[in-house]
PDB file of C-alpha atoms in Angstrom:
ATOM      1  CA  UNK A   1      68.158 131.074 113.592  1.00 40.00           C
ATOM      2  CA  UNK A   2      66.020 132.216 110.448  1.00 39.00           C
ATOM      3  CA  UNK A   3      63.763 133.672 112.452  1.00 41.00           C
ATOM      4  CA  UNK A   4      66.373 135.526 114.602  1.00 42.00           C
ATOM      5  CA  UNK A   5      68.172 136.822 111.808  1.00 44.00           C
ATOM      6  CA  UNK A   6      64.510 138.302 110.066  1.00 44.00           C
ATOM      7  CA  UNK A   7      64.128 140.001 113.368  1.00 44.00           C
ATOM      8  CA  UNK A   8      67.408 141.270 113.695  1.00 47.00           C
ATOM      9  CA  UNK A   9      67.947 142.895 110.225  1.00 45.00           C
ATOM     10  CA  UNK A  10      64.706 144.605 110.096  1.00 44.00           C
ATOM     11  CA  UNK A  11      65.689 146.026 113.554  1.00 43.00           C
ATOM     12  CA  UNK A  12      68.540 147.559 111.315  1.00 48.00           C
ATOM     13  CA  UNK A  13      66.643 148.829 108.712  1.00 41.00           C
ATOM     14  CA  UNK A  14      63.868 150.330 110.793  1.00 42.00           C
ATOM     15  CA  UNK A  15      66.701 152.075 112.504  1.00 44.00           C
ATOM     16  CA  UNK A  16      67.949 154.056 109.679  1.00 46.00           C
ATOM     17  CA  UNK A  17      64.551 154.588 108.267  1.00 44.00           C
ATOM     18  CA  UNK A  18      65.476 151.974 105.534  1.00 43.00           C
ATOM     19  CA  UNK A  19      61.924 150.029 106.234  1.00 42.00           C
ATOM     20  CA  UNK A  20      57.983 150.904 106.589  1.00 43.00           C
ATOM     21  CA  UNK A  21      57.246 149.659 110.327  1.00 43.00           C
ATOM     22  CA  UNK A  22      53.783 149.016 109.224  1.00 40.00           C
ATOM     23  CA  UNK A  23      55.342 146.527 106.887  1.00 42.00           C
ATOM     24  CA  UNK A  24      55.748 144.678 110.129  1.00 41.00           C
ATOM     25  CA  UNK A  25      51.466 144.339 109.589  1.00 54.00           C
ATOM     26  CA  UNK A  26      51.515 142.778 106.160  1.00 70.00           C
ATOM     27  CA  UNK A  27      49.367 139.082 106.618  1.00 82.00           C
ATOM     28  CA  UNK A  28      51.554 136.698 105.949  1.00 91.00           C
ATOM     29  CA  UNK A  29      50.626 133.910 102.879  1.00 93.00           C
ATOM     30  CA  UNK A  30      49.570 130.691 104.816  1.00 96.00           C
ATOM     31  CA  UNK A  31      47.292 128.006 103.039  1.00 97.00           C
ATOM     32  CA  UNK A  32      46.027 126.349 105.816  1.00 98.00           C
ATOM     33  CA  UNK A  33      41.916 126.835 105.910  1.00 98.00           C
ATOM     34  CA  UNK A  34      41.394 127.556 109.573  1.00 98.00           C
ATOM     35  CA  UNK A  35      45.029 129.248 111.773  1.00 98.00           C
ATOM     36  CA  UNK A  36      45.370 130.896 114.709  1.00 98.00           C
ATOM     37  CA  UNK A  37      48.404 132.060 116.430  1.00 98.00           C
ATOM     38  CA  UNK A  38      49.039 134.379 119.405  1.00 98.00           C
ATOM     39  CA  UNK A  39      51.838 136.087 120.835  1.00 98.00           C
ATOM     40  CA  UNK A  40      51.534 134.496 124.487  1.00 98.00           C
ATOM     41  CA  UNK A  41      53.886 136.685 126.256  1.00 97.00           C
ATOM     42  CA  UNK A  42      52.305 140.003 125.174  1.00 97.00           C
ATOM     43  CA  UNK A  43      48.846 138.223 124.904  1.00 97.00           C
ATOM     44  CA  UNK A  44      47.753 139.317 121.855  1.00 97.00           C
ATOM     45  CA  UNK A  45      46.382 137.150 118.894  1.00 97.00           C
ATOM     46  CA  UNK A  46      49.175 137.748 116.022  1.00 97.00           C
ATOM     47  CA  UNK A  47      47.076 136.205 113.321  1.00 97.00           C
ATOM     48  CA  UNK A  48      43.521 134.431 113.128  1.00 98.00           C
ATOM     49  CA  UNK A  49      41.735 133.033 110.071  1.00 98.00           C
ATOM     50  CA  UNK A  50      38.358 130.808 110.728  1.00 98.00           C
ATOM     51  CA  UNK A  51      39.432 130.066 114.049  1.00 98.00           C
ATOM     52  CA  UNK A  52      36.145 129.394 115.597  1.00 98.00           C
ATOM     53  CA  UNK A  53      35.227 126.965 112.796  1.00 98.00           C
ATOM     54  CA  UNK A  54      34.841 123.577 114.184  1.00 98.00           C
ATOM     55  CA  UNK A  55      36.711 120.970 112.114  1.00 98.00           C
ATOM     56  CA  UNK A  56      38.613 117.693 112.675  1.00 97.00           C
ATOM     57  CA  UNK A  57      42.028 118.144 114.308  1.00 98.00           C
ATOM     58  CA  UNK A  58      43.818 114.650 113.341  1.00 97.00           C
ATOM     59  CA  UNK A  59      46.408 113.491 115.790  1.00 97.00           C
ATOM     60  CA  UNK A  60      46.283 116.907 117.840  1.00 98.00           C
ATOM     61  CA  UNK A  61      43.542 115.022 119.937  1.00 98.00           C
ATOM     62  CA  UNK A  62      46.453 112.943 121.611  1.00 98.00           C
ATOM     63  CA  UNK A  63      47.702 116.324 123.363  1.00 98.00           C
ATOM     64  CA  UNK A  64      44.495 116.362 125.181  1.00 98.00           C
ATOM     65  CA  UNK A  65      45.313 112.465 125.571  1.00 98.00           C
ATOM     66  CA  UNK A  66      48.473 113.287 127.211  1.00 98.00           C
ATOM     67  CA  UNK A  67      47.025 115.705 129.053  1.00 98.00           C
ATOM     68  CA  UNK A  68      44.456 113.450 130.526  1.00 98.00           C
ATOM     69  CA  UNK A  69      47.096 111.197 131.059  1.00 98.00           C
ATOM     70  CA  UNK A  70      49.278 113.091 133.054  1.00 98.00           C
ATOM     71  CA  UNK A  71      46.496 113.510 135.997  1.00 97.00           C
ATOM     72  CA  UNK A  72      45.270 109.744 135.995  1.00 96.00           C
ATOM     73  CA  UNK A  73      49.055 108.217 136.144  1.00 98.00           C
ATOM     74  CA  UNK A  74      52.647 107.925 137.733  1.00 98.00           C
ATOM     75  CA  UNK A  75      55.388 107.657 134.924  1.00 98.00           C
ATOM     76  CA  UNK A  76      56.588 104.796 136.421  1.00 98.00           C
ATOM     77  CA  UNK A  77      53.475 102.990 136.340  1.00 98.00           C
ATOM     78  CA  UNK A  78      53.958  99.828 133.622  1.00 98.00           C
ATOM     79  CA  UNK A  79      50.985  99.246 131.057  1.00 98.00           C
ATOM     80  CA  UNK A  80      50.556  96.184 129.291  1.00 98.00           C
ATOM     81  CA  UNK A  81      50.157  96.459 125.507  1.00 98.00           C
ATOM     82  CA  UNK A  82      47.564  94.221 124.168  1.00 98.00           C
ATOM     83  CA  UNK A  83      46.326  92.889 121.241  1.00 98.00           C
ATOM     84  CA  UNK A  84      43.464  95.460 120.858  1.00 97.00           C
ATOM     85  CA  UNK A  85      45.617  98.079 121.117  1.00 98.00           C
ATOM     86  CA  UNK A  86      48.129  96.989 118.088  1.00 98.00           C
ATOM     87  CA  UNK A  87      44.507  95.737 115.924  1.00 96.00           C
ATOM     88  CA  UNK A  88      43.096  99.204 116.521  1.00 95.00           C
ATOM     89  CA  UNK A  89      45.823 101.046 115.220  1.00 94.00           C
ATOM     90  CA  UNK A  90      46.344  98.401 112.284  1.00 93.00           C
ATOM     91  CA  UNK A  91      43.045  98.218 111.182  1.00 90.00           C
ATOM     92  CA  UNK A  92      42.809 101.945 111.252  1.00 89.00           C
ATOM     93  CA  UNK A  93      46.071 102.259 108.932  1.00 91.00           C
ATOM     94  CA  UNK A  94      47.113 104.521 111.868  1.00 94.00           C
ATOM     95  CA  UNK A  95      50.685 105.806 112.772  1.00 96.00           C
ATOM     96  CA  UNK A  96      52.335 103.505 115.043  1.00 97.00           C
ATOM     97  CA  UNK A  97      54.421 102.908 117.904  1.00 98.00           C
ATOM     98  CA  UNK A  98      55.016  99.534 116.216  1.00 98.00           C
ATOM     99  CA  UNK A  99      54.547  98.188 119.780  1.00 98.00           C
ATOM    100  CA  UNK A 100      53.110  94.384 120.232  1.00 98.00           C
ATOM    101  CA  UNK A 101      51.227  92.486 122.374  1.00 98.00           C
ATOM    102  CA  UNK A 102      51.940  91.295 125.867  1.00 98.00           C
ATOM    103  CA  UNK A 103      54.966  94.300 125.962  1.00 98.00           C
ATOM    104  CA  UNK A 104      54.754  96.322 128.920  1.00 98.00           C
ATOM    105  CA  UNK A 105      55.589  99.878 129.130  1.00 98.00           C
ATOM    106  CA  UNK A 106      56.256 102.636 131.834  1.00 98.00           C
ATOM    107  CA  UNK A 107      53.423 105.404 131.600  1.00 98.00           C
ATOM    108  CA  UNK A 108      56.818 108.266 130.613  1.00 98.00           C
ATOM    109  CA  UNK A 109      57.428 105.644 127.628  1.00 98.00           C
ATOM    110  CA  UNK A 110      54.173 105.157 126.332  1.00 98.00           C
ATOM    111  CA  UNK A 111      53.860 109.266 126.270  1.00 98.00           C
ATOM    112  CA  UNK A 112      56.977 109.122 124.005  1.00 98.00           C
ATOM    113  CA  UNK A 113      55.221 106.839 121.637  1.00 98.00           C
ATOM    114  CA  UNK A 114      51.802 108.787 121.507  1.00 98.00           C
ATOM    115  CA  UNK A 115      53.706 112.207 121.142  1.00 98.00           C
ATOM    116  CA  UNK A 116      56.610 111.533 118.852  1.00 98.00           C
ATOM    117  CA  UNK A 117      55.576 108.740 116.019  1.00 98.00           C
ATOM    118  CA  UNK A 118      52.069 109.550 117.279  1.00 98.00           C
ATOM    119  CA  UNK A 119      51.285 105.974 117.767  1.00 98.00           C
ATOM    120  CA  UNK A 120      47.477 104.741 117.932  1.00 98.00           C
ATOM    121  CA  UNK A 121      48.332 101.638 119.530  1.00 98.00           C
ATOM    122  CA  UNK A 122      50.125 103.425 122.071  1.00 98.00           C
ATOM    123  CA  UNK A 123      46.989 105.947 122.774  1.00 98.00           C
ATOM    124  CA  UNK A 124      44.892 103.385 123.057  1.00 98.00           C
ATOM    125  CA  UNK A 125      46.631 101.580 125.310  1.00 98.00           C
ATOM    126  CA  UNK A 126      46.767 104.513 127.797  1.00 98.00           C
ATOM    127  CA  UNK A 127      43.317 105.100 126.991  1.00 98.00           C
ATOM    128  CA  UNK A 128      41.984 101.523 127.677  1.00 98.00           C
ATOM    129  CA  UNK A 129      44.275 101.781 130.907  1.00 98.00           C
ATOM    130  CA  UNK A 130      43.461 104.953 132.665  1.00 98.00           C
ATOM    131  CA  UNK A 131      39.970 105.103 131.695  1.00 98.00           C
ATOM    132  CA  UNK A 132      39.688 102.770 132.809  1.00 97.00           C
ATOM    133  CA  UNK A 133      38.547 101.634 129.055  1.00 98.00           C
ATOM    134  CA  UNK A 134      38.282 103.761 126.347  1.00 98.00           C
ATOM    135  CA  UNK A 135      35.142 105.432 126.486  1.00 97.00           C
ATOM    136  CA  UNK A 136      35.454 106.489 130.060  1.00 98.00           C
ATOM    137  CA  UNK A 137      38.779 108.026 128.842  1.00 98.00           C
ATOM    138  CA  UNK A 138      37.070 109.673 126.235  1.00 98.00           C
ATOM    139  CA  UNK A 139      34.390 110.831 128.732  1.00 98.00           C
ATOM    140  CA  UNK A 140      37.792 112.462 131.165  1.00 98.00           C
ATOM    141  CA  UNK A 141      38.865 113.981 127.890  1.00 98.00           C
ATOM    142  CA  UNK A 142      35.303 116.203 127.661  1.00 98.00           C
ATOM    143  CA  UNK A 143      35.625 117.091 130.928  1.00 98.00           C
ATOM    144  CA  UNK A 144      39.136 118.427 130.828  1.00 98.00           C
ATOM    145  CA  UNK A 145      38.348 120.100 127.920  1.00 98.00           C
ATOM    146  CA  UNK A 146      34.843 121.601 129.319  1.00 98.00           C
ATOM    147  CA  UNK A 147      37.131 122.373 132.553  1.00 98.00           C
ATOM    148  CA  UNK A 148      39.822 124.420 130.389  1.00 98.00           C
ATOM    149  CA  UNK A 149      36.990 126.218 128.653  1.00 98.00           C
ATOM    150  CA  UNK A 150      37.089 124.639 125.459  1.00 98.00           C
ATOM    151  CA  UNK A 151      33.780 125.198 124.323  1.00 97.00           C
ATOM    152  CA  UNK A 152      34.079 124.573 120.783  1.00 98.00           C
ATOM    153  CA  UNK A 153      35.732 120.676 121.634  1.00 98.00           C
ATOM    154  CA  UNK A 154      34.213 117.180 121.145  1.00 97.00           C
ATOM    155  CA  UNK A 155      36.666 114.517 121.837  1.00 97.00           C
ATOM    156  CA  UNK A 156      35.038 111.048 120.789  1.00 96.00           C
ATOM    157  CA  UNK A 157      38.189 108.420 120.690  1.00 96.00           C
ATOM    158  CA  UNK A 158      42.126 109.182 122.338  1.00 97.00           C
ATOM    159  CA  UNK A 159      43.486 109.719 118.901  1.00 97.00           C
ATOM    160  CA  UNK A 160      41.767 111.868 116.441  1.00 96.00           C
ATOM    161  CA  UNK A 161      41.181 108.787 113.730  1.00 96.00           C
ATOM    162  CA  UNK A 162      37.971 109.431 111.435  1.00 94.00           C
ATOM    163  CA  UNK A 163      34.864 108.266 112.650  1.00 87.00           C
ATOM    164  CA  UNK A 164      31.538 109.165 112.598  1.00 82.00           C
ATOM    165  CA  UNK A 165      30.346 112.044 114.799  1.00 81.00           C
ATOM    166  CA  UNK A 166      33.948 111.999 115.398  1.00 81.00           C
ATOM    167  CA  UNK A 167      35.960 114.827 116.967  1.00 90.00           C
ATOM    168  CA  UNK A 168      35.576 118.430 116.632  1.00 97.00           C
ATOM    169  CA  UNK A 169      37.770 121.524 117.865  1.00 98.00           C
ATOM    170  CA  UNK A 170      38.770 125.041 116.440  1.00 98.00           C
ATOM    171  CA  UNK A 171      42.294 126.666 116.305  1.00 98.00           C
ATOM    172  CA  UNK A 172      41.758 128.753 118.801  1.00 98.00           C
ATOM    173  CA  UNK A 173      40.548 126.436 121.536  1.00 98.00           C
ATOM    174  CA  UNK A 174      43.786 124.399 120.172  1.00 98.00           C
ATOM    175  CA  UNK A 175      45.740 126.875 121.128  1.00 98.00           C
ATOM    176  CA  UNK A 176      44.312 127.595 124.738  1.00 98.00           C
ATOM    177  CA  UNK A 177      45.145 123.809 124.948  1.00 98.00           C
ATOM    178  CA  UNK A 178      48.762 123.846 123.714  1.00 98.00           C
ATOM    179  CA  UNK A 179      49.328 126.967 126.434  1.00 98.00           C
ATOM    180  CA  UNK A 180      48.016 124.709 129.142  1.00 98.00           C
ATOM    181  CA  UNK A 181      50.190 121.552 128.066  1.00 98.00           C
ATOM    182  CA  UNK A 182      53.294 123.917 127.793  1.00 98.00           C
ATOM    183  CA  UNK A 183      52.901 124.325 131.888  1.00 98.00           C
ATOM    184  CA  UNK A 184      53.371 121.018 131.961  1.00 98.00           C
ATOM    185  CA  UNK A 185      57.368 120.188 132.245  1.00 98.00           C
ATOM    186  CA  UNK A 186      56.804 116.473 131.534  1.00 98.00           C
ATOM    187  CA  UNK A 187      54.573 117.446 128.197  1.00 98.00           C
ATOM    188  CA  UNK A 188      56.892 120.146 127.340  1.00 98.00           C
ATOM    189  CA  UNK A 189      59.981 118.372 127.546  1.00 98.00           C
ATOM    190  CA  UNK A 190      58.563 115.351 125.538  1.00 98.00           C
ATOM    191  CA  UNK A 191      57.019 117.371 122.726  1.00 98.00           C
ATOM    192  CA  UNK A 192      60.025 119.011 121.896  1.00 98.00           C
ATOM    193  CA  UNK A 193      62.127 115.646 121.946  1.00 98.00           C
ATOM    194  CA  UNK A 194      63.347 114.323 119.117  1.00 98.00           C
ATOM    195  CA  UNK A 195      64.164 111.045 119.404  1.00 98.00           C
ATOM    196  CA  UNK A 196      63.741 108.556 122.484  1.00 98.00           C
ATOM    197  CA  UNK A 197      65.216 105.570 123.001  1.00 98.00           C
ATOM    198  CA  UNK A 198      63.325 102.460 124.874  1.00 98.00           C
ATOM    199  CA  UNK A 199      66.477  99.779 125.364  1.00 98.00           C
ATOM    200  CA  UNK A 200      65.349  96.389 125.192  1.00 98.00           C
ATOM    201  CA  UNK A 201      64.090  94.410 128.615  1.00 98.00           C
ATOM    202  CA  UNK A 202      62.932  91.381 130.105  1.00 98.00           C
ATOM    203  CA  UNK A 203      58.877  92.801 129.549  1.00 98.00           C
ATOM    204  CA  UNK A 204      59.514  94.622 126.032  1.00 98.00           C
ATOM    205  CA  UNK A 205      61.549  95.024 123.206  1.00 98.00           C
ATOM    206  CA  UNK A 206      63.876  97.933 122.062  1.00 98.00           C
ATOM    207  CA  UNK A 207      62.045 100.959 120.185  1.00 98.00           C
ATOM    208  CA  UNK A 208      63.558 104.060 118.643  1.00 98.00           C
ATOM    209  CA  UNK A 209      60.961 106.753 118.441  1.00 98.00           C
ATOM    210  CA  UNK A 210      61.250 110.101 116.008  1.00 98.00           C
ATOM    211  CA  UNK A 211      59.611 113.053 116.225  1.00 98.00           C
ATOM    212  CA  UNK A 212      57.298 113.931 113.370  1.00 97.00           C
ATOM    213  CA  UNK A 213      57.405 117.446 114.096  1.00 98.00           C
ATOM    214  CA  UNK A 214      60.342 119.067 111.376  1.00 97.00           C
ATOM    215  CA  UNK A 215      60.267 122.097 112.950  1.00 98.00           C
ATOM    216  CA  UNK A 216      62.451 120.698 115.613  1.00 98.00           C
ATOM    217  CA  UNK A 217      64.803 121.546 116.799  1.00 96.00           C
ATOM    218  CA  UNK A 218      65.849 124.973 116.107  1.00 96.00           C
ATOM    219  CA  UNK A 219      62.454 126.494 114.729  1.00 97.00           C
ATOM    220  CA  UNK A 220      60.129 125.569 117.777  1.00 97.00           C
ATOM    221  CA  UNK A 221      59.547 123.311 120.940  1.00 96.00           C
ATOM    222  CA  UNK A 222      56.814 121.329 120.108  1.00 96.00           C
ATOM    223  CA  UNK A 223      54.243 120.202 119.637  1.00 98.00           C
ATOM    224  CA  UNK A 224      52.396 118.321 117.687  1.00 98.00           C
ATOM    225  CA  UNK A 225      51.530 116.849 113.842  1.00 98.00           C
ATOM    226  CA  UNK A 226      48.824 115.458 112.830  1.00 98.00           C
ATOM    227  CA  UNK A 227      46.661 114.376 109.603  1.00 97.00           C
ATOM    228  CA  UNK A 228      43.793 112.311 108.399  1.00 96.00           C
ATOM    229  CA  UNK A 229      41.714 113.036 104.873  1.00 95.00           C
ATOM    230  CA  UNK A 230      39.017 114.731 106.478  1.00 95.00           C
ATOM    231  CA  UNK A 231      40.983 117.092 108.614  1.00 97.00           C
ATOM    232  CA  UNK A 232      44.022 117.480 106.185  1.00 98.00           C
ATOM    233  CA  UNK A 233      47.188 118.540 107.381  1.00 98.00           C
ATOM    234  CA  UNK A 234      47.547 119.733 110.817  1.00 98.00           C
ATOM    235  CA  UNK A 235      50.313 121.552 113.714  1.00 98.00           C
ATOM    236  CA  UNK A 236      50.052 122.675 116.833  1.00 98.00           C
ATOM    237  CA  UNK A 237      53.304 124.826 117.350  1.00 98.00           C
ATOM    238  CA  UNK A 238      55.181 127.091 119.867  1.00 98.00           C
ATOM    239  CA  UNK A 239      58.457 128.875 119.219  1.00 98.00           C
ATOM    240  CA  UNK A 240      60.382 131.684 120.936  1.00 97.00           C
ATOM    241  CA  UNK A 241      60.592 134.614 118.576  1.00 97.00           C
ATOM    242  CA  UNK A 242      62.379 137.953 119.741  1.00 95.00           C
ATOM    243  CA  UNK A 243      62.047 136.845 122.919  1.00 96.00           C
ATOM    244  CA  UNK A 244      58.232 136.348 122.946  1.00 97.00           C
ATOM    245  CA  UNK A 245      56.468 133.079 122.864  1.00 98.00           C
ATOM    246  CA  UNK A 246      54.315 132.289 119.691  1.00 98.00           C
ATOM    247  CA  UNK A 247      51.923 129.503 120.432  1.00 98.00           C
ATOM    248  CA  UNK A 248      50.004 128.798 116.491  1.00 98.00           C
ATOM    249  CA  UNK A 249      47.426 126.106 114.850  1.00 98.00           C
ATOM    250  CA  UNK A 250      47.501 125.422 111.604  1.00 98.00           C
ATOM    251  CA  UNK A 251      44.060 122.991 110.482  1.00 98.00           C
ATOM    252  CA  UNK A 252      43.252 122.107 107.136  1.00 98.00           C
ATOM    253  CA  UNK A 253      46.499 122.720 105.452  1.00 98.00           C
ATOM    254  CA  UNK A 254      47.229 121.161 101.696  1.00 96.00           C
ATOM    255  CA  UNK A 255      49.745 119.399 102.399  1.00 97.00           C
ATOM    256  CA  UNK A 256      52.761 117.967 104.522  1.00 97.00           C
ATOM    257  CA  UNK A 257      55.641 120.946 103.231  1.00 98.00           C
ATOM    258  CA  UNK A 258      52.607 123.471 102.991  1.00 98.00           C
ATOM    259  CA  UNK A 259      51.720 123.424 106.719  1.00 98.00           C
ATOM    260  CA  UNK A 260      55.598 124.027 107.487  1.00 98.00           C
ATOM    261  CA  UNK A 261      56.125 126.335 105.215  1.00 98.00           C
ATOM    262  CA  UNK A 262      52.785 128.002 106.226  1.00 98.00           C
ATOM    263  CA  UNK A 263      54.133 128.283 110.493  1.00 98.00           C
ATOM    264  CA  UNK A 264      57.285 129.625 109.436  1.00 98.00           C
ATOM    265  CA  UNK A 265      55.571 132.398 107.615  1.00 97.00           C
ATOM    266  CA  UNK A 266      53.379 132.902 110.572  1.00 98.00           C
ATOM    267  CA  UNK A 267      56.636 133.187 112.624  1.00 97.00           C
ATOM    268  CA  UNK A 268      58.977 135.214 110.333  1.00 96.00           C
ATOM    269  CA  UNK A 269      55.595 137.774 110.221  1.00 96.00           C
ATOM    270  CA  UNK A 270      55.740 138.363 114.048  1.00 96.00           C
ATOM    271  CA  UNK A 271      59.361 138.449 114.138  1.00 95.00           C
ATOM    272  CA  UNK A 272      59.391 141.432 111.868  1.00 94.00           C
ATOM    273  CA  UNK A 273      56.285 143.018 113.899  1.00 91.00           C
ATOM    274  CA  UNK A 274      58.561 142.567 117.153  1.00 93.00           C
ATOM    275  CA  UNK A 275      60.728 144.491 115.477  1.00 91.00           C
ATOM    276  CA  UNK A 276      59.075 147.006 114.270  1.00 85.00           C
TER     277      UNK A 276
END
């Protein structure tokens, strides 16, 4: 509504010769070290700061996970959580799904988990499943990425945790990837959920999963948080603005409220160039 309103009163003032239009062009402050954001509907690039720079990307590697995901498995399939999966994400001091061993999951559940609390036991899970085992998963991973042209990508686990040689992208190929998820109706609809309820059964307990992502609901549809030390504070975002769709990456930001604060900059900028 924010963003609306920007985009509305500006409309106003440009009318009556109240406002410079090329105003509209003034870079907007974000702190974030490497951003990208394009208007996807008009297909041009709105903003763009380092994004070629390859860097860590945190838990934005489980949209490529989900991705991967999607074209190995039914939804209704059932996966069995096992101990592995809840000792990776433990020993890891991971987000969680706080799922345990022996539960057993549909596939559409388990995307929940990975998506919303972006759980590492329930990545790994999927991972160890449909890879089958995780390195093969990993190996699907490159090749969807190589196959979406992603040539700046390295995916070496299913959920972006710190490792050595680990994981590389830019915000740009992040972006090509959050357009290609967005085609997606099952992706789409789950990123922008935010909450999902798993009601307790014979083969698992109850769970009550929130979305980490506090631009929901009214500020964007997806997609996805994410941070570790090395790759600070992360978002992969898309939001209607003026009736265009702005698909952005934020890497490297300094800190949870700066990344937030940081996309709705980047959106409230191309509202006002809409308008103008």
């Amino acid at each position: 509504m924010r963003m609306v309103t920007a985009s509305l009163l500006l409309a106003f003032l440009a009318t009556f010769g109240l406002v410079d239009p090329a105003s509209a062009r003034t870079a907007p402050q974000v702190t974030a070290k490497e951003v990208y954001l394009i208007d996807a509907t008009a297909g041009t690039v709105q903003f763009a700061r380092r994004e070629t720079r390859r860097v860590p990307v945190a838990s934005l590697t489980k949209i490529m996970t989900a991705y991967v995901v999607r074209r190995s498995a039914s939804l209704e399939d059932v996966v069995t959580v096992s101990a592995t999966d809840v000792r990776h994400a433990a020993k890891n001091g991971a987000t969680h799904a706080g799922l345990r061993a022996g539960e057993r999951l549909t596939v559409r559940d388990l995307l929940h988990a990975v998506l919303l609390p972006s759980g590492a036991d329930a990545s790994n899970a999927l991972a160890r499943r449909y890879g089958p085992g995780v390195k093969r998963f990993v190996a699907k991973m490159n090749r969807a990425a190589q196959s979406l042209g992603l040539r700046d990508t390295v995916y070496t686990n299913p959920d972006g945790l710190p490792q050595t040689g680990g994981d590389r992208s830019t915000a740009k190929d992040q972006v090509i990837l959050a357009q290609t998820v967005l085609k997606d109706p099952v992706i789409a609809t789950i990123v922008r959920t935010e909450r999902h309820a798993v009601a307790r059964s014979a083969v698992h307990r109850a769970h009550v999963w929130h979305n980490t992502n506090r631009l929901l609901p009214t500020e964007a549809m997806g997609l996805k948080t994410g941070y570790t030390r090395p790759a600070g504070y992360c978002l992969m975002f898309a939001s209607v603005v003026g009736g265009h769709t702005m698909i952005g990456v934020l890497l490297g930001d300094s800190g949870d409220a700066a990344r937030y604060r940081s996309a709705r900059r980047l959106l409230d900028a191309a509202a006002v160039a809409i308008a103008a």
